mmCIF file of C-alpha atoms and ligand atoms in Angstrom:
data_model
loop_
_atom_site.group_PDB
_atom_site.id
_atom_site.type_symbol
_atom_site.label_atom_id
_atom_site.label_comp_id
_atom_site.label_asym_id
_atom_site.label_seq_id
_atom_site.Cartn_x
_atom_site.Cartn_y
_atom_site.Cartn_z
ATOM 1 C CA MET Y 1 -6.013 -32.129 -6.440
ATOM 2 C CA ASN Y 2 -9.181 -33.294 -8.165
ATOM 3 C CA ARG Y 3 -12.552 -31.620 -8.625
ATOM 4 C CA ARG Y 4 -14.013 -33.177 -5.456
ATOM 5 C CA GLU Y 5 -11.205 -31.661 -3.432
ATOM 6 C CA PHE Y 6 -11.869 -28.304 -5.125
ATOM 7 C CA VAL Y 7 -15.279 -28.373 -3.457
ATOM 8 C CA ARG Y 8 -13.856 -29.636 -0.161
ATOM 9 C CA TRP Y 9 -11.476 -26.657 0.095
ATOM 10 C CA SER Y 10 -14.563 -24.483 0.484
ATOM 11 C CA GLY Y 11 -15.180 -25.928 3.930
ATOM 12 C CA LEU Y 12 -11.682 -25.007 5.029
ATOM 13 C CA GLY Y 13 -12.403 -21.450 4.015
ATOM 14 C CA MET Y 14 -15.076 -21.068 6.723
ATOM 15 C CA MET Y 15 -12.411 -20.647 9.374
ATOM 16 C CA SER Y 16 -10.622 -17.948 7.390
ATOM 17 C CA LEU Y 17 -13.825 -15.957 6.947
ATOM 18 C CA LEU Y 18 -14.322 -15.905 10.688
ATOM 19 C CA LEU Y 19 -10.740 -14.805 11.214
ATOM 20 C CA SER Y 20 -10.413 -12.479 8.239
ATOM 21 C CA GLY Y 21 -11.504 -9.381 10.113
ATOM 22 C CA CYS Y 22 -8.552 -9.831 12.446
ATOM 23 C CA GLY Y 23 -6.175 -8.834 9.658
ATOM 24 C CA ILE Y 24 -7.748 -5.465 8.986
ATOM 25 C CA LEU Y 25 -5.447 -2.743 10.145
ATOM 26 C CA GLY Y 26 -5.883 0.749 11.410
ATOM 27 C CA THR Y 27 -5.022 3.268 8.718
ATOM 28 C CA SER Y 28 -3.929 6.280 10.721
ATOM 29 C CA ALA Y 29 -0.764 7.815 9.276
ATOM 30 C CA GLY Y 30 1.099 7.803 12.573
ATOM 31 C CA ALA Y 31 0.446 4.182 13.356
ATOM 32 C CA ALA Y 32 3.793 2.848 12.077
ATOM 33 C CA GLY Y 33 6.375 1.707 14.574
ATOM 34 C CA GLU Y 34 7.929 -1.409 15.907
ATOM 35 C CA GLU Y 35 5.106 -2.318 18.288
ATOM 36 C CA VAL Y 36 2.478 -1.784 15.609
ATOM 37 C CA GLN Y 37 4.450 -3.917 13.140
ATOM 38 C CA LYS Y 38 4.678 -6.814 15.594
ATOM 39 C CA ASN Y 39 0.899 -6.748 15.902
ATOM 40 C CA SER Y 40 0.379 -6.268 12.160
ATOM 41 C CA VAL Y 41 -0.348 -8.937 9.546
ATOM 42 C CA SER Y 42 3.361 -9.154 8.676
ATOM 43 C CA GLY Y 43 4.332 -9.658 12.314
ATOM 44 C CA GLY Y 44 7.176 -7.213 11.621
ATOM 45 C CA ASN Y 45 8.613 -9.431 8.865
ATOM 46 C CA LYS Y 46 9.316 -8.149 5.372
ATOM 47 C CA MET Y 47 6.721 -9.559 2.993
ATOM 48 C CA LYS Y 48 6.724 -10.351 -0.689
ATOM 49 C CA ILE Y 49 3.612 -8.775 -2.203
ATOM 50 C CA VAL Y 50 2.165 -9.411 -5.669
ATOM 51 C CA VAL Y 51 -0.074 -6.653 -7.063
ATOM 52 C CA ILE Y 52 -2.308 -7.623 -10.007
ATOM 53 C CA ASN Y 53 -3.500 -4.571 -11.959
ATOM 54 C CA SER Y 54 -6.235 -5.057 -14.544
ATOM 55 C CA SER Y 55 -7.150 -1.675 -15.997
ATOM 56 C CA PRO Y 56 -6.633 -1.225 -19.741
ATOM 57 C CA HIS Y 57 -6.028 2.486 -19.132
ATOM 58 C CA ALA Y 58 -2.480 3.889 -19.263
ATOM 59 C CA ARG Y 59 -0.712 3.887 -15.906
ATOM 60 C CA ASP Y 60 -0.836 7.692 -15.597
ATOM 61 C CA GLU Y 61 -4.556 7.795 -16.516
ATOM 62 C CA SER Y 62 -5.926 4.784 -14.640
ATOM 63 C CA THR Y 63 -7.761 5.414 -11.387
ATOM 64 C CA SER Y 64 -7.340 1.883 -10.000
ATOM 65 C CA ILE Y 65 -3.620 1.812 -10.811
ATOM 66 C CA TYR Y 66 -3.271 5.180 -9.057
ATOM 67 C CA LEU Y 67 -4.587 3.546 -5.879
ATOM 68 C CA SER Y 68 -2.471 0.406 -6.307
ATOM 69 C CA ASP Y 69 0.615 2.591 -6.809
ATOM 70 C CA ARG Y 70 -0.221 4.455 -3.585
ATOM 71 C CA PHE Y 71 -0.547 1.129 -1.772
ATOM 72 C CA SER Y 72 2.786 -0.073 -3.231
ATOM 73 C CA ALA Y 73 4.533 3.159 -2.234
ATOM 74 C CA GLY Y 74 3.349 2.634 1.336
ATOM 75 C CA ALA Y 75 4.400 -1.020 1.362
ATOM 76 C CA VAL Y 76 7.855 -0.257 -0.069
ATOM 77 C CA SER Y 77 8.326 2.531 2.497
ATOM 78 C CA ALA Y 78 7.810 -0.121 5.177
ATOM 79 C CA GLY Y 79 10.453 -2.377 3.602
ATOM 80 C CA HIS Y 80 8.188 -4.847 1.798
ATOM 81 C CA GLN Y 81 8.967 -6.129 -1.700
ATOM 82 C CA VAL Y 82 6.333 -5.513 -4.397
ATOM 83 C CA PHE Y 83 5.991 -7.302 -7.747
ATOM 84 C CA THR Y 84 3.387 -5.783 -10.082
ATOM 85 C CA PHE Y 85 1.668 -7.684 -12.897
ATOM 86 C CA ASP Y 86 -0.158 -5.897 -15.714
ATOM 87 C CA GLY Y 87 -3.132 -8.198 -16.242
ATOM 88 C CA ALA Y 88 -4.551 -5.999 -19.001
ATOM 89 C CA ASN Y 89 -1.545 -5.749 -21.291
ATOM 90 C CA GLU Y 90 0.488 -8.903 -20.721
ATOM 91 C CA GLU Y 91 -0.284 -11.943 -22.885
ATOM 92 C CA THR Y 92 -2.971 -13.904 -21.024
ATOM 93 C CA HIS Y 93 -5.429 -16.669 -21.884
ATOM 94 C CA PRO Y 94 -8.657 -17.585 -20.081
ATOM 95 C CA CYS Y 95 -8.763 -21.003 -18.401
ATOM 96 C CA ARG Y 96 -10.237 -23.491 -20.854
ATOM 97 C CA GLY Y 97 -11.339 -25.933 -18.155
ATOM 98 C CA CYS Y 98 -9.394 -28.855 -19.655
ATOM 99 C CA ASP Y 99 -8.275 -29.917 -16.156
ATOM 100 C CA ILE Y 100 -4.995 -31.256 -17.557
ATOM 101 C CA CYS Y 101 -3.386 -29.408 -14.610
ATOM 102 C CA HIS Y 102 -5.535 -31.415 -12.135
ATOM 103 C CA MET Y 103 -5.463 -28.193 -10.085
ATOM 104 C CA ASN Y 104 -1.835 -28.985 -9.397
ATOM 105 C CA GLY Y 105 -0.050 -27.259 -12.340
ATOM 106 C CA PRO Y 106 1.448 -26.644 -14.798
ATOM 107 C CA CYS Y 107 -1.101 -24.969 -17.084
ATOM 108 C CA VAL Y 108 -1.291 -25.886 -20.770
ATOM 109 C CA PHE Y 109 -0.854 -22.192 -21.602
ATOM 110 C CA SER Y 110 2.741 -20.978 -21.617
ATOM 111 C CA ASP Y 111 1.871 -17.302 -21.333
ATOM 112 C CA ALA Y 112 2.666 -14.410 -18.994
ATOM 113 C CA ILE Y 113 0.347 -15.756 -16.269
ATOM 114 C CA GLU Y 114 2.146 -19.088 -16.228
ATOM 115 C CA ASN Y 115 5.707 -17.845 -16.752
ATOM 116 C CA LYS Y 116 5.834 -14.391 -15.151
ATOM 117 C CA LEU Y 117 3.030 -14.208 -12.612
ATOM 118 C CA MET Y 118 2.636 -17.732 -11.234
ATOM 119 C CA PRO Y 119 6.219 -18.144 -9.918
ATOM 120 C CA GLU Y 120 5.834 -14.808 -8.092
ATOM 121 C CA LEU Y 121 2.399 -15.751 -6.745
ATOM 122 C CA LEU Y 122 3.578 -19.095 -5.425
ATOM 123 C CA SER Y 123 6.303 -17.472 -3.341
ATOM 124 C CA ALA Y 124 4.242 -14.419 -2.312
ATOM 125 C CA ASP Y 125 3.026 -13.652 1.201
ATOM 126 C CA MET Y 126 0.259 -11.363 -0.046
ATOM 127 C CA ILE Y 127 -1.841 -10.917 -3.197
ATOM 128 C CA VAL Y 128 -3.464 -7.580 -4.089
ATOM 129 C CA LEU Y 129 -6.330 -7.687 -6.587
ATOM 130 C CA VAL Y 130 -6.834 -4.371 -8.397
ATOM 131 C CA THR Y 131 -9.759 -3.600 -10.692
ATOM 132 C CA PRO Y 132 -11.943 -0.900 -12.179
ATOM 133 C CA LEU Y 133 -15.598 -1.713 -11.509
ATOM 134 C CA TYR Y 134 -17.121 -3.150 -14.696
ATOM 135 C CA TYR Y 135 -20.872 -3.711 -14.555
ATOM 136 C CA TYR Y 136 -20.681 -3.985 -10.772
ATOM 137 C CA GLY Y 137 -18.067 -6.708 -10.783
ATOM 138 C CA MET Y 138 -14.361 -7.089 -11.433
ATOM 139 C CA SER Y 139 -12.920 -6.496 -14.888
ATOM 140 C CA ALA Y 140 -12.759 -9.418 -17.305
ATOM 141 C CA GLN Y 141 -8.997 -8.887 -17.323
ATOM 142 C CA LEU Y 142 -8.740 -9.600 -13.589
ATOM 143 C CA LYS Y 143 -11.214 -12.498 -13.734
ATOM 144 C CA THR Y 144 -9.108 -14.059 -16.488
ATOM 145 C CA VAL Y 145 -6.077 -14.015 -14.201
ATOM 146 C CA ILE Y 146 -7.990 -15.313 -11.176
ATOM 147 C CA ASP Y 147 -9.528 -18.219 -13.114
ATOM 148 C CA ARG Y 148 -5.979 -19.329 -13.925
ATOM 149 C CA PHE Y 149 -5.338 -19.736 -10.176
ATOM 150 C CA TYR Y 150 -7.159 -23.060 -10.808
ATOM 151 C CA SER Y 151 -3.901 -24.755 -11.827
ATOM 152 C CA ARG Y 152 -2.368 -24.056 -8.389
ATOM 153 C CA THR Y 153 -5.419 -23.547 -6.155
ATOM 154 C CA GLY Y 154 -4.135 -25.453 -3.126
ATOM 155 C CA MET Y 155 -0.677 -23.888 -3.376
ATOM 156 C CA LEU Y 156 -2.189 -20.397 -3.289
ATOM 157 C CA HIS Y 157 -4.153 -20.992 -0.121
ATOM 158 C CA GLY Y 158 -3.259 -19.279 3.137
ATOM 159 C CA LYS Y 159 -1.901 -16.016 1.747
ATOM 160 C CA LYS Y 160 -2.823 -12.526 2.817
ATOM 161 C CA SER Y 161 -4.955 -10.572 0.371
ATOM 162 C CA MET Y 162 -6.396 -7.176 -0.394
ATOM 163 C CA LEU Y 163 -8.872 -5.668 -2.879
ATOM 164 C CA ILE Y 164 -8.480 -2.267 -4.521
ATOM 165 C CA ALA Y 165 -11.233 -1.014 -6.844
ATOM 166 C CA THR Y 166 -12.477 2.205 -8.403
ATOM 167 C CA ALA Y 167 -15.872 3.136 -9.850
ATOM 168 C CA TYR Y 168 -17.627 6.094 -11.386
ATOM 169 C CA ASP Y 169 -20.752 5.773 -9.240
ATOM 170 C CA SER Y 170 -20.846 6.844 -5.619
ATOM 171 C CA ALA Y 171 -24.048 5.190 -4.329
ATOM 172 C CA ASP Y 172 -23.473 3.147 -1.170
ATOM 173 C CA TRP Y 173 -24.307 -0.096 -3.045
ATOM 174 C CA THR Y 174 -21.844 0.545 -5.883
ATOM 175 C CA MET Y 175 -19.247 -1.970 -4.665
ATOM 176 C CA THR Y 176 -21.550 -4.454 -2.872
ATOM 177 C CA ALA Y 177 -21.430 -7.270 -5.446
ATOM 178 C CA LEU Y 178 -17.676 -6.943 -6.017
ATOM 179 C CA SER Y 179 -16.945 -6.795 -2.300
ATOM 180 C CA GLU Y 180 -19.031 -9.903 -1.625
ATOM 181 C CA HIS Y 181 -17.382 -11.775 -4.486
ATOM 182 C CA TYR Y 182 -13.984 -10.888 -3.007
ATOM 183 C CA ALA Y 183 -15.093 -12.028 0.469
ATOM 184 C CA THR Y 184 -16.206 -15.356 -1.012
ATOM 185 C CA LEU Y 185 -12.847 -15.718 -2.753
ATOM 186 C CA VAL Y 186 -11.059 -15.016 0.534
ATOM 187 C CA ARG Y 187 -13.158 -17.667 2.224
ATOM 188 C CA TYR Y 188 -12.603 -20.313 -0.436
ATOM 189 C CA MET Y 189 -8.875 -19.589 -0.853
ATOM 190 C CA ASP Y 190 -8.323 -19.589 2.898
ATOM 191 C CA TRP Y 191 -6.786 -16.127 2.594
ATOM 192 C CA VAL Y 192 -6.386 -13.577 5.395
ATOM 193 C CA ASP Y 193 -8.078 -10.354 4.301
ATOM 194 C CA VAL Y 194 -5.949 -7.277 4.974
ATOM 195 C CA GLY Y 195 -8.528 -4.796 3.711
ATOM 196 C CA GLN Y 196 -10.566 -3.380 0.859
ATOM 197 C CA VAL Y 197 -10.058 0.070 -0.661
ATOM 198 C CA LEU Y 198 -13.298 0.726 -2.549
ATOM 199 C CA GLY Y 199 -12.955 3.998 -4.434
ATOM 200 C CA ILE Y 200 -16.486 5.065 -5.232
ATOM 201 C CA GLY Y 201 -16.954 8.356 -7.096
ATOM 202 C CA CYS Y 202 -13.537 7.833 -8.679
ATOM 203 C CA GLY Y 203 -14.422 7.809 -12.373
ATOM 204 C CA SER Y 204 -11.483 9.936 -13.490
ATOM 205 C CA ARG Y 205 -7.885 10.516 -12.515
ATOM 206 C CA SER Y 206 -8.581 13.973 -11.079
ATOM 207 C CA LEU Y 207 -11.436 12.614 -8.940
ATOM 208 C CA VAL Y 208 -9.378 9.762 -7.471
ATOM 209 C CA GLU Y 209 -6.392 12.028 -6.831
ATOM 210 C CA LYS Y 210 -8.634 14.456 -4.916
ATOM 211 C CA SER Y 211 -10.273 11.661 -2.881
ATOM 212 C CA SER Y 212 -9.087 10.189 0.408
ATOM 213 C CA PHE Y 213 -8.727 6.689 -1.091
ATOM 214 C CA GLY Y 214 -5.092 7.251 -2.085
ATOM 215 C CA GLU Y 215 -4.160 7.994 1.517
ATOM 216 C CA GLN Y 216 -6.181 4.984 2.680
ATOM 217 C CA ALA Y 217 -4.304 2.705 0.250
ATOM 218 C CA TYR Y 218 -0.897 4.174 1.200
ATOM 219 C CA ASN Y 219 -1.553 3.763 4.909
ATOM 220 C CA ILE Y 220 -2.579 0.124 4.582
ATOM 221 C CA GLY Y 221 0.674 -0.544 2.719
ATOM 222 C CA ALA Y 222 2.770 1.411 5.212
ATOM 223 C CA ASN Y 223 1.214 -0.370 8.203
ATOM 224 C CA LEU Y 224 1.321 -3.969 7.005
HETATM 225 C C1 FMN L 301 -16.868 -1.554 -19.503
HETATM 226 C C2 FMN L 301 -17.033 -0.594 -18.358
HETATM 227 C C3 FMN L 301 -17.955 -0.890 -17.375
HETATM 228 C C4 FMN L 301 -18.109 -0.031 -16.279
HETATM 229 N N1 FMN L 301 -19.019 -0.346 -15.331
HETATM 230 C C5 FMN L 301 -19.173 0.485 -14.272
HETATM 231 C C6 FMN L 301 -20.121 0.171 -13.257
HETATM 232 O O1 FMN L 301 -20.811 -0.839 -13.300
HETATM 233 N N2 FMN L 301 -20.267 1.050 -12.228
HETATM 234 C C7 FMN L 301 -19.504 2.186 -12.132
HETATM 235 O O2 FMN L 301 -19.674 2.933 -11.179
HETATM 236 N N3 FMN L 301 -18.565 2.472 -13.060
HETATM 237 C C8 FMN L 301 -18.385 1.648 -14.137
HETATM 238 N N4 FMN L 301 -17.451 1.946 -15.087
HETATM 239 C C9 FMN L 301 -16.545 3.098 -14.865
HETATM 240 C C10 FMN L 301 -15.184 2.665 -14.310
HETATM 241 O O3 FMN L 301 -15.301 1.744 -13.234
HETATM 242 C C11 FMN L 301 -14.423 3.886 -13.788
HETATM 243 O O4 FMN L 301 -14.287 4.832 -14.823
HETATM 244 C C12 FMN L 301 -13.065 3.546 -13.225
HETATM 245 O O5 FMN L 301 -12.554 4.710 -12.603
HETATM 246 C C13 FMN L 301 -12.071 3.102 -14.294
HETATM 247 O O6 FMN L 301 -10.862 2.686 -13.651
HETATM 248 P P1 FMN L 301 -9.468 2.607 -14.436
HETATM 249 O O7 FMN L 301 -9.122 3.994 -14.910
HETATM 250 O O8 FMN L 301 -8.482 2.099 -13.463
HETATM 251 O O9 FMN L 301 -9.672 1.655 -15.577
HETATM 252 C C14 FMN L 301 -17.297 1.131 -16.191
HETATM 253 C C15 FMN L 301 -16.367 1.426 -17.202
HETATM 254 C C16 FMN L 301 -16.243 0.573 -18.274
HETATM 255 C C17 FMN L 301 -15.246 0.893 -19.353
#
């Protein structure tokens, strides 16, 4: 794929934006069951899910990883397979824009993104982007990983996706820029959006644990 096609893929994303709302599921705890699963995004099939964490905080202190772990627990309880990538602590390199990959892989960097994450991503049914809110956008750690999607852009189209984020602030506009960036990514990548868990007012572990966002994340996973 060349750069012109990179732009052309954007047009294909229009359709997915229109359809993306269809993938959003009810999150009531009692919604699981065979009939619900048939009508869910998985169609009752067991999915392979890749979760990309990006907080530099320790797993037991991070607020965003708390929510992603709740989501994963729900997904595993429903029989789905979850692979988790630590985008903050694995060896990663930002895309250098050399275009040697021609958007069709492999990447010149032989790091954890290329060797550990990419094989899992290519075979995944669903990608979960997880981030603390940093200056009203995603963390640099997550953006670094996403920019490396460039080497396999076309191959990553058509998957299901989800956004999980946490922030200190609780104003209603706290997550607006991040949420719109994610929606644009969904459109361009031709993904099917499964949902967004936007944990506002979750600036510490005790705050996120007391909030309802953990239950929201678990229920989305359990009802895929
Ligand atoms: C560099 C940096 C930038 C941040 N920017 C924001 C921000 O713009 N808005 C906000 O509400 N919180 C902001 N925060 C707070 C974090 O989003 C919040 O503490 C979050 O719960 C951290 O998640 P984590 O524990 O998973 O890393 C920022 C924190 C850091 C370290």
